[in-house]
Amino acid sequence: MYHYNICNEADNNIFQKQCRAIEKHIPSIAKEKLLEDVDGSATQIYDLNGKKITVHNSNYIGAVFVESEIAIEKYFI
């Protein structure tokens, strides 16, 4: 599992920008469910050829971060 820290506090604008960047830069990605928690946290799930990529805006942890079953750095260079 790959982990990418995007921001050290929960931020809906940064979360939305990260989701848009992933949708723009990773070809053939499929957007799945947006999960929302009672504390306002959100997780956007994506599928790329059977591999999961999730973008988290966590009020509990206090961060925006990406977890991925594949390395995604190559899409952002």
mmCIF file of N, CA and C in Angstrom:
data_model
loop_
_atom_site.group_PDB
_atom_site.id
_atom_site.type_symbol
_atom_site.label_atom_id
_atom_site.label_comp_id
_atom_site.label_asym_id
_atom_site.label_seq_id
_atom_site.Cartn_x
_atom_site.Cartn_y
_atom_site.Cartn_z
ATOM 1 N N MET A 1 0.851 -1.176 0.000
ATOM 2 C CA MET A 1 0.000 0.000 0.000
ATOM 3 C C MET A 1 0.897 1.239 0.000
ATOM 4 N N TYR A 2 0.545 2.204 -0.804
ATOM 5 C CA TYR A 2 1.270 3.472 -0.888
ATOM 6 C C TYR A 2 0.461 4.549 -0.167
ATOM 7 N N HIS A 3 1.166 5.430 0.545
ATOM 8 C CA HIS A 3 0.522 6.517 1.287
ATOM 9 C C HIS A 3 1.144 7.839 0.859
ATOM 10 N N TYR A 4 0.277 8.811 0.578
ATOM 11 C CA TYR A 4 0.731 10.131 0.158
ATOM 12 C C TYR A 4 0.046 11.179 1.035
ATOM 13 N N ASN A 5 0.830 11.883 1.834
ATOM 14 C CA ASN A 5 0.278 12.963 2.648
ATOM 15 C C ASN A 5 0.188 14.213 1.792
ATOM 16 N N ILE A 6 -0.996 14.794 1.732
ATOM 17 C CA ILE A 6 -1.237 15.960 0.903
ATOM 18 C C ILE A 6 -1.254 17.237 1.745
ATOM 19 N N CYS A 7 -1.915 17.177 2.894
ATOM 20 C CA CYS A 7 -2.057 18.351 3.764
ATOM 21 C C CYS A 7 -2.158 17.865 5.207
ATOM 22 N N ASN A 8 -1.544 18.606 6.140
ATOM 23 C CA ASN A 8 -1.538 18.179 7.539
ATOM 24 C C ASN A 8 -2.731 18.692 8.345
ATOM 25 N N GLU A 9 -3.797 19.029 7.655
ATOM 26 C CA GLU A 9 -5.076 19.331 8.300
ATOM 27 C C GLU A 9 -6.201 19.018 7.324
ATOM 28 N N ALA A 10 -7.354 18.706 7.847
ATOM 29 C CA ALA A 10 -8.508 18.426 6.984
ATOM 30 C C ALA A 10 -8.910 19.716 6.273
ATOM 31 N N ASP A 11 -9.138 19.629 4.978
ATOM 32 C CA ASP A 11 -9.490 20.815 4.192
ATOM 33 C C ASP A 11 -10.294 20.361 2.976
ATOM 34 N N ASN A 12 -11.562 20.728 2.918
ATOM 35 C CA ASN A 12 -12.430 20.291 1.834
ATOM 36 C C ASN A 12 -11.965 20.797 0.474
ATOM 37 N N ASN A 13 -11.455 22.030 0.396
ATOM 38 C CA ASN A 13 -10.990 22.563 -0.889
ATOM 39 C C ASN A 13 -9.800 21.766 -1.413
ATOM 40 N N ILE A 14 -8.845 21.462 -0.552
ATOM 41 C CA ILE A 14 -7.685 20.677 -0.959
ATOM 42 C C ILE A 14 -8.113 19.256 -1.339
ATOM 43 N N PHE A 15 -9.039 18.691 -0.590
ATOM 44 C CA PHE A 15 -9.587 17.366 -0.913
ATOM 45 C C PHE A 15 -10.187 17.368 -2.316
ATOM 46 N N GLN A 16 -11.005 18.358 -2.625
ATOM 47 C CA GLN A 16 -11.632 18.443 -3.952
ATOM 48 C C GLN A 16 -10.587 18.619 -5.049
ATOM 49 N N LYS A 17 -9.573 19.454 -4.796
ATOM 50 C CA LYS A 17 -8.509 19.658 -5.783
ATOM 51 C C LYS A 17 -7.733 18.369 -6.030
ATOM 52 N N GLN A 18 -7.469 17.615 -4.973
ATOM 53 C CA GLN A 18 -6.743 16.352 -5.126
ATOM 54 C C GLN A 18 -7.566 15.358 -5.939
ATOM 55 N N CYS A 19 -8.854 15.295 -5.677
ATOM 56 C CA CYS A 19 -9.729 14.406 -6.456
ATOM 57 C C CYS A 19 -9.724 14.803 -7.929
ATOM 58 N N ARG A 20 -9.835 16.092 -8.209
ATOM 59 C CA ARG A 20 -9.820 16.552 -9.607
ATOM 60 C C ARG A 20 -8.486 16.227 -10.279
ATOM 61 N N ALA A 21 -7.375 16.389 -9.546
ATOM 62 C CA ALA A 21 -6.055 16.098 -10.113
ATOM 63 C C ALA A 21 -5.935 14.615 -10.467
ATOM 64 N N ILE A 22 -6.400 13.761 -9.590
ATOM 65 C CA ILE A 22 -6.355 12.321 -9.869
ATOM 66 C C ILE A 22 -7.213 11.989 -11.081
ATOM 67 N N GLU A 23 -8.406 12.556 -11.154
ATOM 68 C CA GLU A 23 -9.296 12.294 -12.291
ATOM 69 C C GLU A 23 -8.705 12.807 -13.599
ATOM 70 N N LYS A 24 -7.970 13.917 -13.533
ATOM 71 C CA LYS A 24 -7.386 14.520 -14.728
ATOM 72 C C LYS A 24 -6.130 13.785 -15.193
ATOM 73 N N HIS A 25 -5.277 13.371 -14.269
ATOM 74 C CA HIS A 25 -3.955 12.873 -14.627
ATOM 75 C C HIS A 25 -3.824 11.363 -14.741
ATOM 76 N N ILE A 26 -4.779 10.614 -14.241
ATOM 77 C CA ILE A 26 -4.664 9.154 -14.301
ATOM 78 C C ILE A 26 -5.672 8.627 -15.322
ATOM 79 N N PRO A 27 -5.168 8.194 -16.480
ATOM 80 C CA PRO A 27 -6.066 7.701 -17.530
ATOM 81 C C PRO A 27 -6.814 6.439 -17.081
ATOM 82 N N SER A 28 -8.008 6.297 -17.569
ATOM 83 C CA SER A 28 -8.841 5.108 -17.343
ATOM 84 C C SER A 28 -9.257 4.888 -15.897
ATOM 85 N N ILE A 29 -9.163 5.910 -15.059
ATOM 86 C CA ILE A 29 -9.589 5.758 -13.663
ATOM 87 C C ILE A 29 -11.110 5.843 -13.601
ATOM 88 N N ALA A 30 -11.694 5.036 -12.741
ATOM 89 C CA ALA A 30 -13.153 5.027 -12.587
ATOM 90 C C ALA A 30 -13.504 5.541 -11.193
ATOM 91 N N LYS A 31 -14.310 6.581 -11.158
ATOM 92 C CA LYS A 31 -14.759 7.158 -9.896
ATOM 93 C C LYS A 31 -15.863 6.281 -9.321
ATOM 94 N N GLU A 32 -15.699 5.916 -8.055
ATOM 95 C CA GLU A 32 -16.708 5.108 -7.387
ATOM 96 C C GLU A 32 -17.402 5.947 -6.313
ATOM 97 N N LYS A 33 -17.698 5.331 -5.185
ATOM 98 C CA LYS A 33 -18.464 5.991 -4.135
ATOM 99 C C LYS A 33 -17.700 7.116 -3.435
ATOM 100 N N LEU A 34 -18.464 8.113 -3.001
ATOM 101 C CA LEU A 34 -17.973 9.114 -2.064
ATOM 102 C C LEU A 34 -18.584 8.754 -0.722
ATOM 103 N N LEU A 35 -17.743 8.424 0.237
ATOM 104 C CA LEU A 35 -18.213 8.069 1.573
ATOM 105 C C LEU A 35 -18.106 9.292 2.474
ATOM 106 N N GLU A 36 -19.155 9.575 3.226
ATOM 107 C CA GLU A 36 -19.153 10.712 4.137
ATOM 108 C C GLU A 36 -19.466 10.243 5.550
ATOM 109 N N ASP A 37 -18.677 10.729 6.508
ATOM 110 C CA ASP A 37 -18.832 10.353 7.904
ATOM 111 C C ASP A 37 -19.627 11.431 8.639
ATOM 112 N N VAL A 38 -20.148 11.092 9.792
ATOM 113 C CA VAL A 38 -20.944 12.040 10.577
ATOM 114 C C VAL A 38 -20.107 13.214 11.067
ATOM 115 N N ASP A 39 -18.778 13.053 11.165
ATOM 116 C CA ASP A 39 -17.923 14.155 11.616
ATOM 117 C C ASP A 39 -17.509 15.082 10.481
ATOM 118 N N GLY A 40 -18.023 14.843 9.275
ATOM 119 C CA GLY A 40 -17.711 15.689 8.129
ATOM 120 C C GLY A 40 -16.557 15.172 7.286
ATOM 121 N N SER A 41 -15.936 14.096 7.710
ATOM 122 C CA SER A 41 -14.854 13.492 6.925
ATOM 123 C C SER A 41 -15.429 12.906 5.635
ATOM 124 N N ALA A 42 -14.561 12.815 4.609
ATOM 125 C CA ALA A 42 -14.996 12.259 3.328
ATOM 126 C C ALA A 42 -13.896 11.392 2.745
ATOM 127 N N THR A 43 -14.307 10.346 2.031
ATOM 128 C CA THR A 43 -13.379 9.467 1.325
ATOM 129 C C THR A 43 -13.932 9.214 -0.067
ATOM 130 N N GLN A 44 -13.134 9.576 -1.075
ATOM 131 C CA GLN A 44 -13.505 9.307 -2.462
ATOM 132 C C GLN A 44 -12.752 8.066 -2.907
ATOM 133 N N ILE A 45 -13.478 7.086 -3.420
ATOM 134 C CA ILE A 45 -12.884 5.826 -3.861
ATOM 135 C C ILE A 45 -12.811 5.811 -5.389
ATOM 136 N N TYR A 46 -11.659 5.346 -5.885
ATOM 137 C CA TYR A 46 -11.443 5.190 -7.324
ATOM 138 C C TYR A 46 -10.979 3.769 -7.596
ATOM 139 N N ASP A 47 -11.204 3.311 -8.827
ATOM 140 C CA ASP A 47 -10.719 2.009 -9.271
ATOM 141 C C ASP A 47 -9.883 2.222 -10.530
ATOM 142 N N LEU A 48 -8.703 1.610 -10.542
ATOM 143 C CA LEU A 48 -7.848 1.644 -11.719
ATOM 144 C C LEU A 48 -7.420 0.219 -12.030
ATOM 145 N N ASN A 49 -8.089 -0.388 -12.982
ATOM 146 C CA ASN A 49 -7.782 -1.769 -13.394
ATOM 147 C C ASN A 49 -7.784 -2.732 -12.214
ATOM 148 N N GLY A 50 -8.799 -2.625 -11.369
ATOM 149 C CA GLY A 50 -8.942 -3.529 -10.232
ATOM 150 C C GLY A 50 -8.166 -3.119 -8.988
ATOM 151 N N LYS A 51 -7.417 -2.033 -9.049
ATOM 152 C CA LYS A 51 -6.663 -1.524 -7.897
ATOM 153 C C LYS A 51 -7.372 -0.301 -7.337
ATOM 154 N N LYS A 52 -7.420 -0.209 -6.018
ATOM 155 C CA LYS A 52 -8.120 0.896 -5.358
ATOM 156 C C LYS A 52 -7.188 2.064 -5.068
ATOM 157 N N ILE A 53 -7.696 3.262 -5.275
ATOM 158 C CA ILE A 53 -7.051 4.512 -4.876
ATOM 159 C C ILE A 53 -8.099 5.269 -4.084
ATOM 160 N N THR A 54 -7.763 5.697 -2.875
ATOM 161 C CA THR A 54 -8.716 6.436 -2.053
ATOM 162 C C THR A 54 -8.106 7.769 -1.630
ATOM 163 N N VAL A 55 -8.928 8.804 -1.700
ATOM 164 C CA VAL A 55 -8.543 10.133 -1.243
ATOM 165 C C VAL A 55 -9.360 10.409 0.011
ATOM 166 N N HIS A 56 -8.677 10.783 1.091
ATOM 167 C CA HIS A 56 -9.316 10.983 2.383
ATOM 168 C C HIS A 56 -9.210 12.439 2.825
ATOM 169 N N ASN A 57 -10.280 12.967 3.328
ATOM 170 C CA ASN A 57 -10.302 14.248 4.028
ATOM 171 C C ASN A 57 -10.772 13.910 5.441
ATOM 172 N N SER A 58 -9.815 13.672 6.337
ATOM 173 C CA SER A 58 -10.134 13.131 7.656
ATOM 174 C C SER A 58 -10.107 14.190 8.749
ATOM 175 N N ASN A 59 -11.267 14.450 9.312
ATOM 176 C CA ASN A 59 -11.334 15.340 10.465
ATOM 177 C C ASN A 59 -10.809 14.642 11.712
ATOM 178 N N TYR A 60 -10.914 13.326 11.763
ATOM 179 C CA TYR A 60 -10.439 12.545 12.911
ATOM 180 C C TYR A 60 -8.905 12.584 12.997
ATOM 181 N N ILE A 61 -8.247 12.321 11.871
ATOM 182 C CA ILE A 61 -6.783 12.350 11.834
ATOM 183 C C ILE A 61 -6.282 13.789 11.696
ATOM 184 N N GLY A 62 -7.052 14.608 11.001
ATOM 185 C CA GLY A 62 -6.639 15.985 10.750
ATOM 186 C C GLY A 62 -5.695 16.053 9.564
ATOM 187 N N ALA A 63 -6.117 15.497 8.425
ATOM 188 C CA ALA A 63 -5.244 15.467 7.258
ATOM 189 C C ALA A 63 -6.030 15.154 5.987
ATOM 190 N N VAL A 64 -5.428 15.534 4.870
ATOM 191 C CA VAL A 64 -5.867 15.090 3.558
ATOM 192 C C VAL A 64 -4.756 14.174 3.056
ATOM 193 N N PHE A 65 -5.113 12.950 2.659
ATOM 194 C CA PHE A 65 -4.100 12.003 2.218
ATOM 195 C C PHE A 65 -4.686 11.030 1.212
ATOM 196 N N VAL A 66 -3.786 10.373 0.474
ATOM 197 C CA VAL A 66 -4.161 9.397 -0.545
ATOM 198 C C VAL A 66 -3.557 8.057 -0.152
ATOM 199 N N GLU A 67 -4.353 7.009 -0.268
ATOM 200 C CA GLU A 67 -3.872 5.637 -0.111
ATOM 201 C C GLU A 67 -4.115 4.936 -1.440
ATOM 202 N N SER A 68 -3.128 4.180 -1.893
ATOM 203 C CA SER A 68 -3.235 3.556 -3.197
ATOM 204 C C SER A 68 -2.587 2.180 -3.193
ATOM 205 N N GLU A 69 -3.188 1.265 -3.918
ATOM 206 C CA GLU A 69 -2.613 -0.070 -4.085
ATOM 207 C C GLU A 69 -1.497 -0.069 -5.133
ATOM 208 N N ILE A 70 -1.346 1.028 -5.870
ATOM 209 C CA ILE A 70 -0.272 1.159 -6.862
ATOM 210 C C ILE A 70 0.428 2.491 -6.651
ATOM 211 N N ALA A 71 1.664 2.577 -7.102
ATOM 212 C CA ALA A 71 2.393 3.858 -7.066
ATOM 213 C C ALA A 71 1.780 4.802 -8.088
ATOM 214 N N ILE A 72 1.512 6.027 -7.695
ATOM 215 C CA ILE A 72 0.893 6.983 -8.615
ATOM 216 C C ILE A 72 1.786 8.187 -8.920
ATOM 217 N N GLU A 73 3.025 8.189 -8.415
ATOM 218 C CA GLU A 73 3.915 9.329 -8.654
ATOM 219 C C GLU A 73 4.105 9.604 -10.144
ATOM 220 N N LYS A 74 4.200 8.536 -10.941
ATOM 221 C CA LYS A 74 4.480 8.703 -12.375
ATOM 222 C C LYS A 74 3.419 9.531 -13.096
ATOM 223 N N TYR A 75 2.217 9.592 -12.555
ATOM 224 C CA TYR A 75 1.143 10.355 -13.183
ATOM 225 C C TYR A 75 1.238 11.853 -12.888
ATOM 226 N N PHE A 76 2.098 12.233 -11.946
ATOM 227 C CA PHE A 76 2.160 13.628 -11.517
ATOM 228 C C PHE A 76 3.524 14.265 -11.776
ATOM 229 N N ILE A 77 4.375 13.589 -12.550
ATOM 230 C CA ILE A 77 5.712 14.145 -12.862
ATOM 231 C C ILE A 77 5.641 14.943 -14.132
#
